[in-house]
Short mmCIF file of C-alpha atoms and ligand atoms in Angstrom, two decimals:
data_model
loop_
_atom_site.label_atom_id
_atom_site.label_comp_id
_atom_site.label_asym_id
_atom_site.label_seq_id
_atom_site.Cartn_x
_atom_site.Cartn_y
_atom_site.Cartn_z
CA MET H 17 16.11 36.78 3.57
CA VAL H 18 17.48 33.57 4.58
CA PRO H 19 14.34 30.88 4.74
CA GLN H 20 14.37 27.87 6.92
CA ALA H 21 13.99 24.79 5.31
CA SER H 22 10.45 23.47 5.20
CA ARG H 23 11.25 20.16 6.00
CA LEU H 24 11.90 21.58 9.43
CA ASN H 25 8.20 22.88 9.83
CA ASN H 26 6.68 20.10 12.45
CA VAL H 27 9.87 19.20 13.84
CA ARG H 28 9.94 20.29 17.77
CA TYR H 29 12.30 19.90 20.40
CA ASP H 30 10.59 21.53 23.51
CA ILE H 31 12.94 20.37 25.83
CA ARG H 32 15.12 23.04 24.66
CA GLY H 33 12.38 25.27 22.95
CA PRO H 34 10.53 28.33 23.85
CA VAL H 35 10.27 27.64 27.70
CA LEU H 36 14.18 27.75 27.64
CA HIS H 37 14.34 30.87 25.55
CA ARG H 38 12.06 32.60 28.32
CA ALA H 39 14.18 31.16 30.87
CA ARG H 40 17.43 32.45 29.23
CA GLN H 41 15.67 35.98 28.97
CA LEU H 42 15.29 35.87 32.85
CA GLU H 43 18.38 35.03 33.43
CA ALA H 44 19.56 37.97 31.38
CA GLU H 45 17.56 40.14 33.41
CA GLY H 46 19.53 39.09 36.57
CA HIS H 47 17.00 36.33 38.07
CA ARG H 48 18.42 33.01 39.33
CA ILE H 49 16.64 30.02 37.73
CA LEU H 50 16.21 26.61 39.50
CA LYS H 51 16.63 24.42 36.37
CA LEU H 52 15.14 20.81 36.89
CA ASN H 53 14.41 20.54 32.99
CA ILE H 54 17.20 18.59 31.75
CA GLY H 55 19.15 15.45 32.68
CA ASN H 56 22.59 16.80 32.89
CA THR H 57 24.37 15.24 35.57
CA ALA H 58 27.48 17.47 36.22
CA PRO H 59 25.70 20.76 37.47
CA PHE H 60 24.21 18.63 40.27
CA GLY H 61 27.78 17.27 41.15
CA LEU H 62 27.37 13.77 39.59
CA MET H 63 30.32 13.08 38.08
CA ALA H 64 31.87 10.58 35.69
CA PRO H 65 34.22 7.90 37.75
CA ASP H 66 37.85 8.90 37.71
CA SER H 67 38.90 5.82 35.86
CA VAL H 68 36.50 7.10 32.92
CA VAL H 69 38.25 10.33 32.90
CA THR H 70 41.82 9.37 33.15
CA GLU H 71 41.22 6.94 30.31
CA LEU H 72 40.64 9.90 28.17
CA VAL H 73 43.18 12.29 29.77
CA GLN H 74 45.85 9.49 29.02
CA ASN H 75 45.08 8.84 25.51
CA ILE H 76 44.50 12.28 24.14
CA GLY H 77 47.73 12.36 22.49
CA GLU H 78 46.60 9.25 20.64
CA ALA H 79 43.53 10.89 19.70
CA GLN H 80 44.49 13.70 17.39
CA GLY H 81 43.49 11.89 13.81
CA TYR H 82 40.25 10.79 12.68
CA SER H 83 39.61 7.27 13.71
CA ASP H 84 37.79 4.52 11.69
CA ALA H 85 34.48 6.14 10.66
CA ARG H 86 32.70 3.74 12.94
CA GLY H 87 34.82 4.35 16.01
CA ILE H 88 38.26 3.09 17.54
CA HIS H 89 38.54 -0.88 17.48
CA SER H 90 38.89 -1.34 21.53
CA ALA H 91 35.86 0.53 21.91
CA ARG H 92 33.69 -1.15 19.71
CA LEU H 93 35.13 -4.50 21.02
CA ALA H 94 34.08 -3.49 24.38
CA VAL H 95 30.79 -2.55 23.39
CA ALA H 96 30.35 -5.64 21.68
CA GLN H 97 31.52 -7.80 24.72
CA TYR H 98 29.16 -5.74 27.13
CA TYR H 99 26.22 -7.20 24.90
CA THR H 100 27.46 -10.51 24.53
CA THR H 101 27.51 -10.89 28.42
CA LEU H 102 23.92 -9.44 28.27
CA GLY H 103 23.07 -12.32 26.09
CA VAL H 104 22.96 -10.97 22.49
CA PRO H 105 24.70 -13.55 20.49
CA ASP H 106 27.00 -13.37 17.63
CA VAL H 107 28.00 -9.55 17.93
CA GLY H 108 31.45 -8.16 17.34
CA PRO H 109 33.22 -4.96 16.86
CA ASP H 110 31.91 -4.46 13.10
CA ASP H 111 28.55 -4.39 14.49
CA VAL H 112 29.10 -1.46 16.46
CA TYR H 113 28.95 1.97 15.49
CA LEU H 114 30.04 4.96 17.60
CA GLY H 115 28.55 8.45 17.58
CA ASN H 116 28.76 11.81 19.44
CA GLY H 117 25.91 10.79 21.68
CA VAL H 118 23.05 8.62 21.12
CA SER H 119 21.63 11.80 19.59
CA GLU H 120 23.50 11.75 16.52
CA LEU H 121 23.08 7.92 16.12
CA ILE H 122 19.37 8.43 16.50
CA VAL H 123 19.30 10.80 13.30
CA MET H 124 21.75 8.43 11.61
CA ALA H 125 19.80 5.42 12.03
CA LEU H 126 16.55 7.01 10.89
CA GLN H 127 18.03 9.02 8.18
CA ALA H 128 19.41 5.85 6.75
CA LEU H 129 15.96 3.87 6.77
CA LEU H 130 12.91 6.30 5.96
CA ASP H 131 11.44 7.74 3.22
CA PRO H 132 8.58 10.58 2.87
CA GLY H 133 5.30 8.66 3.72
CA ASP H 134 7.14 6.11 5.86
CA GLU H 135 5.71 5.66 9.29
CA VAL H 136 7.69 4.65 12.77
CA LEU H 137 6.04 3.70 15.89
CA VAL H 138 7.09 5.78 18.74
CA PRO H 139 5.92 5.95 22.06
CA SER H 140 3.71 8.53 23.73
CA PRO H 141 5.00 10.06 25.86
CA ASP H 142 8.30 9.60 24.10
CA TYR H 143 11.94 11.21 24.28
CA PRO H 144 11.20 14.00 21.69
CA LEU H 145 14.23 13.39 19.37
CA TRP H 146 12.59 10.22 18.22
CA THR H 147 9.58 11.98 17.06
CA GLY H 148 11.47 15.16 15.89
CA ALA H 149 14.04 12.80 13.87
CA VAL H 150 11.24 11.09 12.17
CA ILE H 151 9.55 14.14 11.20
CA LEU H 152 12.78 15.26 9.78
CA CYS H 153 13.09 12.84 7.39
CA GLY H 154 9.99 13.49 5.88
CA ALA H 155 8.35 10.59 7.78
CA ARG H 156 5.49 10.13 10.25
CA ALA H 157 5.52 9.38 13.91
CA ALA H 158 2.96 7.08 14.71
CA HIS H 159 2.27 7.49 18.69
CA TYR H 160 1.50 4.53 20.33
CA ARG H 161 -0.06 4.71 23.85
CA CYS H 162 2.08 4.08 27.17
CA ASP H 163 -0.67 3.31 29.89
CA GLU H 164 -0.30 5.44 33.14
CA GLN H 165 -2.56 2.88 35.08
CA THR H 166 0.03 0.10 34.45
CA GLY H 167 2.99 1.99 35.32
CA TRP H 168 3.21 3.40 31.91
CA GLN H 169 3.62 0.17 29.93
CA PRO H 170 3.20 0.07 26.45
CA ASP H 171 -0.47 -0.69 25.50
CA LEU H 172 0.02 -3.79 22.93
CA ASP H 173 -3.43 -3.50 21.66
CA ASP H 174 -2.96 0.24 20.63
CA VAL H 175 0.47 -0.20 19.07
CA ALA H 176 -1.29 -2.98 16.91
CA SER H 177 -3.84 -0.84 16.01
CA LYS H 178 -1.26 1.80 14.63
CA ILE H 179 0.63 -0.68 12.27
CA THR H 180 -0.14 0.43 8.31
CA GLU H 181 1.52 -0.97 5.46
CA ASN H 182 3.81 1.99 5.71
CA THR H 183 5.24 1.27 9.29
CA ARG H 184 8.68 0.53 9.03
CA ALA H 185 10.19 0.63 12.34
CA LEU H 186 9.14 0.44 16.27
CA VAL H 187 11.13 2.52 18.79
CA ILE H 188 11.36 1.14 22.28
CA ILE H 189 12.73 3.45 25.13
CA ASN H 190 13.50 1.23 28.19
CA PRO H 191 14.08 2.41 30.96
CA ASN H 192 11.75 5.24 29.80
CA ASN H 193 12.34 8.80 29.85
CA PRO H 194 10.27 10.88 30.83
CA THR H 195 8.00 8.11 32.51
CA GLY H 196 10.85 5.91 34.43
CA ALA H 197 8.81 2.75 33.34
CA VAL H 198 10.75 -0.44 32.93
CA TYR H 199 9.21 -2.67 30.80
CA SER H 200 8.54 -6.25 31.75
CA ARG H 201 9.85 -9.34 29.72
CA GLU H 202 6.16 -9.99 28.67
CA THR H 203 5.36 -6.59 27.42
CA LEU H 204 8.72 -6.88 25.48
CA LEU H 205 7.94 -9.97 23.97
CA GLY H 206 4.67 -8.65 23.00
CA LEU H 207 6.25 -5.65 21.04
CA LEU H 208 8.95 -8.04 19.39
CA ASP H 209 6.21 -10.27 18.39
CA LEU H 210 4.39 -7.19 16.86
CA ALA H 211 7.86 -6.39 15.26
CA ARG H 212 8.30 -10.04 13.96
CA ARG H 213 4.84 -10.41 12.16
CA HIS H 214 5.10 -6.97 10.51
CA GLY H 215 9.06 -6.89 9.38
CA LEU H 216 9.68 -3.99 11.60
CA LEU H 217 13.22 -2.89 12.36
CA VAL H 218 13.67 -2.64 16.07
CA LEU H 219 15.05 0.74 17.66
CA ALA H 220 15.91 -0.06 21.19
CA ASP H 221 17.16 3.18 23.40
CA GLU H 222 18.58 1.66 26.41
CA ILE H 223 20.39 4.70 27.36
CA TYR H 224 19.29 4.07 30.91
CA ASP H 225 19.80 0.22 31.05
CA LYS H 226 21.48 0.33 34.53
CA ILE H 227 19.86 3.36 36.43
CA LEU H 228 17.20 0.78 37.90
CA TYR H 229 15.44 1.12 41.41
CA ASP H 230 13.85 -1.08 43.92
CA GLY H 231 15.13 -4.37 42.24
CA ALA H 232 13.69 -3.51 38.76
CA VAL H 233 15.38 -5.88 36.06
CA HIS H 234 16.25 -4.26 32.58
CA GLU H 235 15.96 -6.79 30.11
CA SER H 236 18.17 -6.35 26.80
CA THR H 237 15.84 -6.13 23.92
CA ALA H 238 18.09 -7.45 21.31
CA ALA H 239 18.92 -10.54 23.65
CA LEU H 240 15.17 -11.34 23.56
CA ALA H 241 14.92 -11.50 19.96
CA PRO H 242 17.91 -12.89 18.32
CA ASP H 243 16.00 -13.47 14.97
CA LEU H 244 15.23 -9.82 14.48
CA VAL H 245 17.47 -7.03 13.40
CA VAL H 246 17.67 -4.81 16.50
CA LEU H 247 19.41 -1.55 16.73
CA THR H 248 20.56 -1.23 20.75
CA LEU H 249 21.43 2.48 21.36
CA SER H 250 23.34 3.80 24.80
CA GLY H 251 26.34 5.61 25.71
CA LEU H 252 28.24 7.77 28.30
CA SER H 253 25.77 10.24 29.25
CA LYS H 254 23.74 8.64 32.04
CA THR H 255 25.03 5.79 33.44
CA TYR H 256 28.68 6.96 33.46
CA ARG H 257 27.53 10.53 34.08
CA ALA H 258 29.56 12.04 31.38
CA PRO H 259 27.00 13.80 28.83
CA GLY H 260 29.70 16.26 27.83
CA PHE H 261 31.86 13.76 26.44
CA ARG H 262 29.00 13.44 23.44
CA THR H 263 29.86 9.76 22.97
CA GLY H 264 27.43 6.96 22.36
CA TRP H 265 26.99 3.47 20.70
CA LEU H 266 24.95 1.65 18.34
CA LEU H 267 24.93 -2.10 17.93
CA VAL H 268 23.41 -3.96 15.35
CA SER H 269 22.48 -7.70 16.24
CA GLY H 270 20.22 -10.40 14.33
CA PRO H 271 20.13 -11.41 10.79
CA ARG H 272 22.31 -8.70 9.41
CA ARG H 273 22.07 -10.10 5.74
CA GLU H 274 18.52 -9.17 5.78
CA ALA H 275 19.57 -5.65 6.44
CA ALA H 276 22.62 -5.42 3.86
CA GLY H 277 21.18 -2.38 1.89
CA TYR H 278 19.85 -0.62 5.29
CA LEU H 279 23.59 -1.10 6.79
CA GLU H 280 25.49 0.20 3.65
CA GLY H 281 23.36 3.45 4.12
CA LEU H 282 24.29 3.75 7.68
CA GLU H 283 27.98 3.06 6.71
CA LEU H 284 27.75 5.86 4.31
CA LEU H 285 26.17 8.24 6.94
CA ALA H 286 28.76 7.11 9.33
CA ASN H 287 31.57 7.89 6.85
CA MET H 288 30.18 11.16 5.61
CA ARG H 289 30.76 12.50 9.23
CA MET H 290 34.45 11.10 9.43
CA CYS H 291 34.33 9.62 12.76
CA PRO H 292 32.82 10.60 15.79
CA ASN H 293 34.68 12.67 18.54
CA VAL H 294 38.00 10.55 19.21
CA PRO H 295 39.21 11.44 23.01
CA SER H 296 36.28 10.48 24.56
CA GLN H 297 36.08 7.09 22.63
CA TYR H 298 38.82 5.91 24.74
CA ALA H 299 36.72 6.49 27.82
CA ILE H 300 34.02 3.89 26.84
CA GLN H 301 36.16 0.62 27.40
CA ALA H 302 37.04 1.78 30.87
CA ALA H 303 33.53 2.65 31.35
CA LEU H 304 31.96 -0.63 30.31
CA GLY H 305 34.76 -2.64 31.81
CA GLY H 306 35.15 -0.88 35.15
CA PRO H 307 33.63 -1.13 38.32
CA GLN H 308 30.03 0.03 37.95
CA SER H 309 29.85 3.19 40.60
CA ILE H 310 26.42 3.90 39.68
CA THR H 311 25.10 1.08 41.63
CA ALA H 312 25.91 2.58 45.09
CA LEU H 313 23.84 5.91 44.26
CA LEU H 314 20.69 3.28 43.57
CA GLN H 315 20.44 1.57 46.64
CA PRO H 316 18.71 2.39 49.72
CA GLY H 317 20.83 5.49 51.10
CA GLY H 318 22.23 6.28 47.76
CA ARG H 319 22.00 9.61 46.58
CA LEU H 320 19.72 8.78 43.30
CA ARG H 321 17.39 6.50 45.05
CA ASP H 322 16.85 9.14 47.92
CA GLN H 323 16.42 11.84 45.72
CA ARG H 324 13.96 9.61 43.72
CA ASP H 325 11.75 8.57 46.91
CA HIS H 326 11.94 12.48 48.24
CA ALA H 327 10.62 14.23 44.84
CA TRP H 328 7.99 11.38 44.35
CA GLU H 329 6.77 11.37 47.98
CA LYS H 330 6.58 15.31 47.95
CA LEU H 331 4.74 15.68 44.46
CA ASN H 332 2.40 13.09 45.56
CA ALA H 333 1.56 15.12 48.77
CA ILE H 334 0.27 18.21 46.88
CA PRO H 335 -3.65 18.39 46.23
CA GLY H 336 -4.48 17.20 42.94
CA VAL H 337 -1.11 15.67 41.66
CA ASP H 338 -0.22 12.30 41.49
CA CYS H 339 2.83 10.43 40.24
CA VAL H 340 3.90 7.09 39.45
CA LYS H 341 6.95 5.95 41.10
CA PRO H 342 9.90 5.62 38.54
CA ARG H 343 11.75 2.32 38.60
CA GLY H 344 14.64 3.66 36.32
CA ALA H 345 16.14 6.79 34.90
CA LEU H 346 16.47 10.26 36.47
CA TYR H 347 12.77 11.82 36.07
CA VAL H 348 9.48 11.82 37.87
CA PHE H 349 6.58 12.66 35.41
CA PRO H 350 3.52 13.97 37.94
CA ARG H 351 -0.01 14.06 36.65
CA LEU H 352 -2.15 17.34 37.41
CA ASP H 353 -5.49 16.00 37.83
CA PRO H 354 -7.66 17.78 35.29
CA ASP H 355 -10.43 17.87 37.96
CA VAL H 356 -8.36 20.17 40.07
CA TYR H 357 -6.29 21.86 37.55
CA LYS H 358 -8.25 22.98 34.27
CA ILE H 359 -4.96 23.37 32.14
CA SER H 360 -5.77 23.84 28.43
CA ASP H 361 -1.85 24.76 27.45
CA ASP H 362 0.84 23.10 29.71
CA GLN H 363 3.69 25.11 27.64
CA GLN H 364 1.73 28.28 29.03
CA LEU H 365 1.52 26.84 32.50
CA VAL H 366 5.39 26.14 32.53
CA ILE H 367 6.16 29.26 31.27
CA ASP H 368 3.89 30.76 33.90
CA LEU H 369 5.73 28.91 36.74
CA LEU H 370 8.76 30.06 35.21
CA GLU H 371 8.14 33.66 35.37
CA GLN H 372 6.09 33.46 39.08
CA GLN H 373 8.71 31.02 40.94
CA HIS H 374 11.78 30.97 38.87
CA LEU H 375 11.74 27.10 38.48
CA LEU H 376 12.12 25.55 35.21
CA LEU H 377 10.46 22.11 34.37
CA THR H 378 9.15 20.55 31.15
CA HIS H 379 5.45 20.11 30.04
CA GLY H 380 4.15 16.82 28.98
CA THR H 381 3.13 17.51 25.46
CA GLY H 382 6.73 18.54 25.11
CA PHE H 383 7.13 14.55 24.90
CA ASN H 384 4.36 14.11 22.51
CA LEU H 385 1.68 13.33 25.24
CA ASP H 386 -1.72 14.25 23.96
CA THR H 387 -3.11 15.74 27.21
CA PRO H 388 -1.75 18.94 28.72
CA ASP H 389 -1.93 17.38 32.14
CA HIS H 390 1.74 16.29 32.93
CA LEU H 391 5.23 17.82 34.04
CA ARG H 392 8.46 16.18 34.00
CA MET H 393 10.99 17.06 36.80
CA VAL H 394 14.74 15.75 36.97
CA PHE H 395 15.74 14.44 40.20
CA LEU H 396 19.16 14.79 40.08
CA ALA H 397 19.37 17.57 42.48
CA GLY H 398 20.04 17.17 46.38
CA ILE H 399 16.86 16.88 48.68
CA ASP H 400 17.10 20.28 49.87
CA VAL H 401 16.89 21.80 46.12
CA LEU H 402 14.17 19.18 45.51
CA ASP H 403 12.07 20.64 48.66
CA ASP H 404 12.70 24.00 47.42
CA ALA H 405 11.38 23.38 43.84
CA ILE H 406 8.60 21.26 45.00
CA GLY H 407 7.64 23.88 47.60
CA ARG H 408 7.66 26.48 44.70
CA LEU H 409 5.57 24.10 42.41
CA SER H 410 3.09 23.67 45.29
CA THR H 411 2.64 27.31 45.85
CA PHE H 412 2.14 28.06 42.42
CA LEU H 413 -0.41 25.42 42.01
CA SER H 414 -2.33 26.84 44.99
CA THR H 415 -3.94 29.60 42.96
CA TYR H 416 -2.99 28.77 39.47
CA ARG H 417 -5.85 29.02 36.84
CA GLN H 418 -5.78 29.33 33.33
N1 LIG L 504 17.70 8.91 24.54
C1 LIG L 504 17.34 9.04 25.43
C2 LIG L 504 15.75 8.18 26.21
C3 LIG L 504 17.26 10.19 26.37
O1 LIG L 504 16.89 10.56 27.57
C4 LIG L 504 18.70 10.96 25.96
C5 LIG L 504 19.02 12.26 26.74
O2 LIG L 504 18.52 12.58 27.68
C6 LIG L 504 19.09 10.63 24.80
C7 LIG L 504 18.80 9.29 24.20
C8 LIG L 504 20.56 11.58 24.30
O3 LIG L 504 21.51 11.15 24.90
P1 LIG L 504 22.79 11.58 24.52
O4 LIG L 504 23.58 12.73 25.44
O5 LIG L 504 23.74 10.08 24.36
O6 LIG L 504 22.52 12.30 23.34
#
């Protein structure tokens, strides 16, 4: 018997949990599954810009050794310069840590911070790695409510009510996965004010910062709070369409002297993993400094924009389904009206949908939403595929009872 660590008892990551397991079984039985469950760009033909790939290929010979544990200097400099242009004052390459995706950096950032009994404010719904990584540290995720009625903006009163003497940090995911919300400056200033008053470390996950629709403006959290220690996380996976490169970054800004002990811990963890994958670090400078090809996909007539509009319209046309229009990111997060669909277990609903229609979506409670009445669909697929998927969902819902 090889037992599992009890530390993992409450750690969940449902995006790749039991539902995906069932999908793999069905595939092994020979069924074709339409997968709109993760924000993976390449299977939908959305590829990284050539200049980004070329930079990796041309430098591969230079990339055989370990790099500085924080990453190569030129890439860290490019990250620092990028945030300087966004208005984050006084940051340089020494304030940047590169990682094997934002995912690795989320785990490192929390491990360097948390002790058992500590609490972290995490949005509900959230990108569930945040909650999982907090729990992995033996700490507690205190979920604050994002309000569907206000386009999923965080409810500041609810955030305030969740702060205790054990609260150490505030997680802000903007633009948000799964809701597609882009937070107003007012909301961000409200969140930052709470962090300021309660001495919280701010963790800003901004991996979708350039994936915006309808003129939405993304405000850099760090730029709004130069007096606070803010960790900003982003990377190549979404805007630059290279999630397989596993390359992300973390910028530390604000009064770093106040966080010297914490940063020493972060450095220790960075050293312990030797360094992030080196070849793809060479792509960072080309990505941040090159033409921002994502923009063409987001304007009217652009692929992502059209797919978002289409998915949103078609979902809203299903009786009992309504959906806030996403203003950023790659997902729609429709609500199934509880008066029409009496769902008590949304994971079971997603499994039943998978078995009956061979369509793979993700259930809302998988994003730590406390009601079983939402689904998340990725809108990376072309319009024909989205039509097919939403048609299957509509057929399924028309007879589904739990
Ligand atoms: N943060 C958010 C909000 C995400 O949606 C994702 C991936 O979907 C990640 C982080 C992980 O990104 P990476 O591929 O850089 O690990």
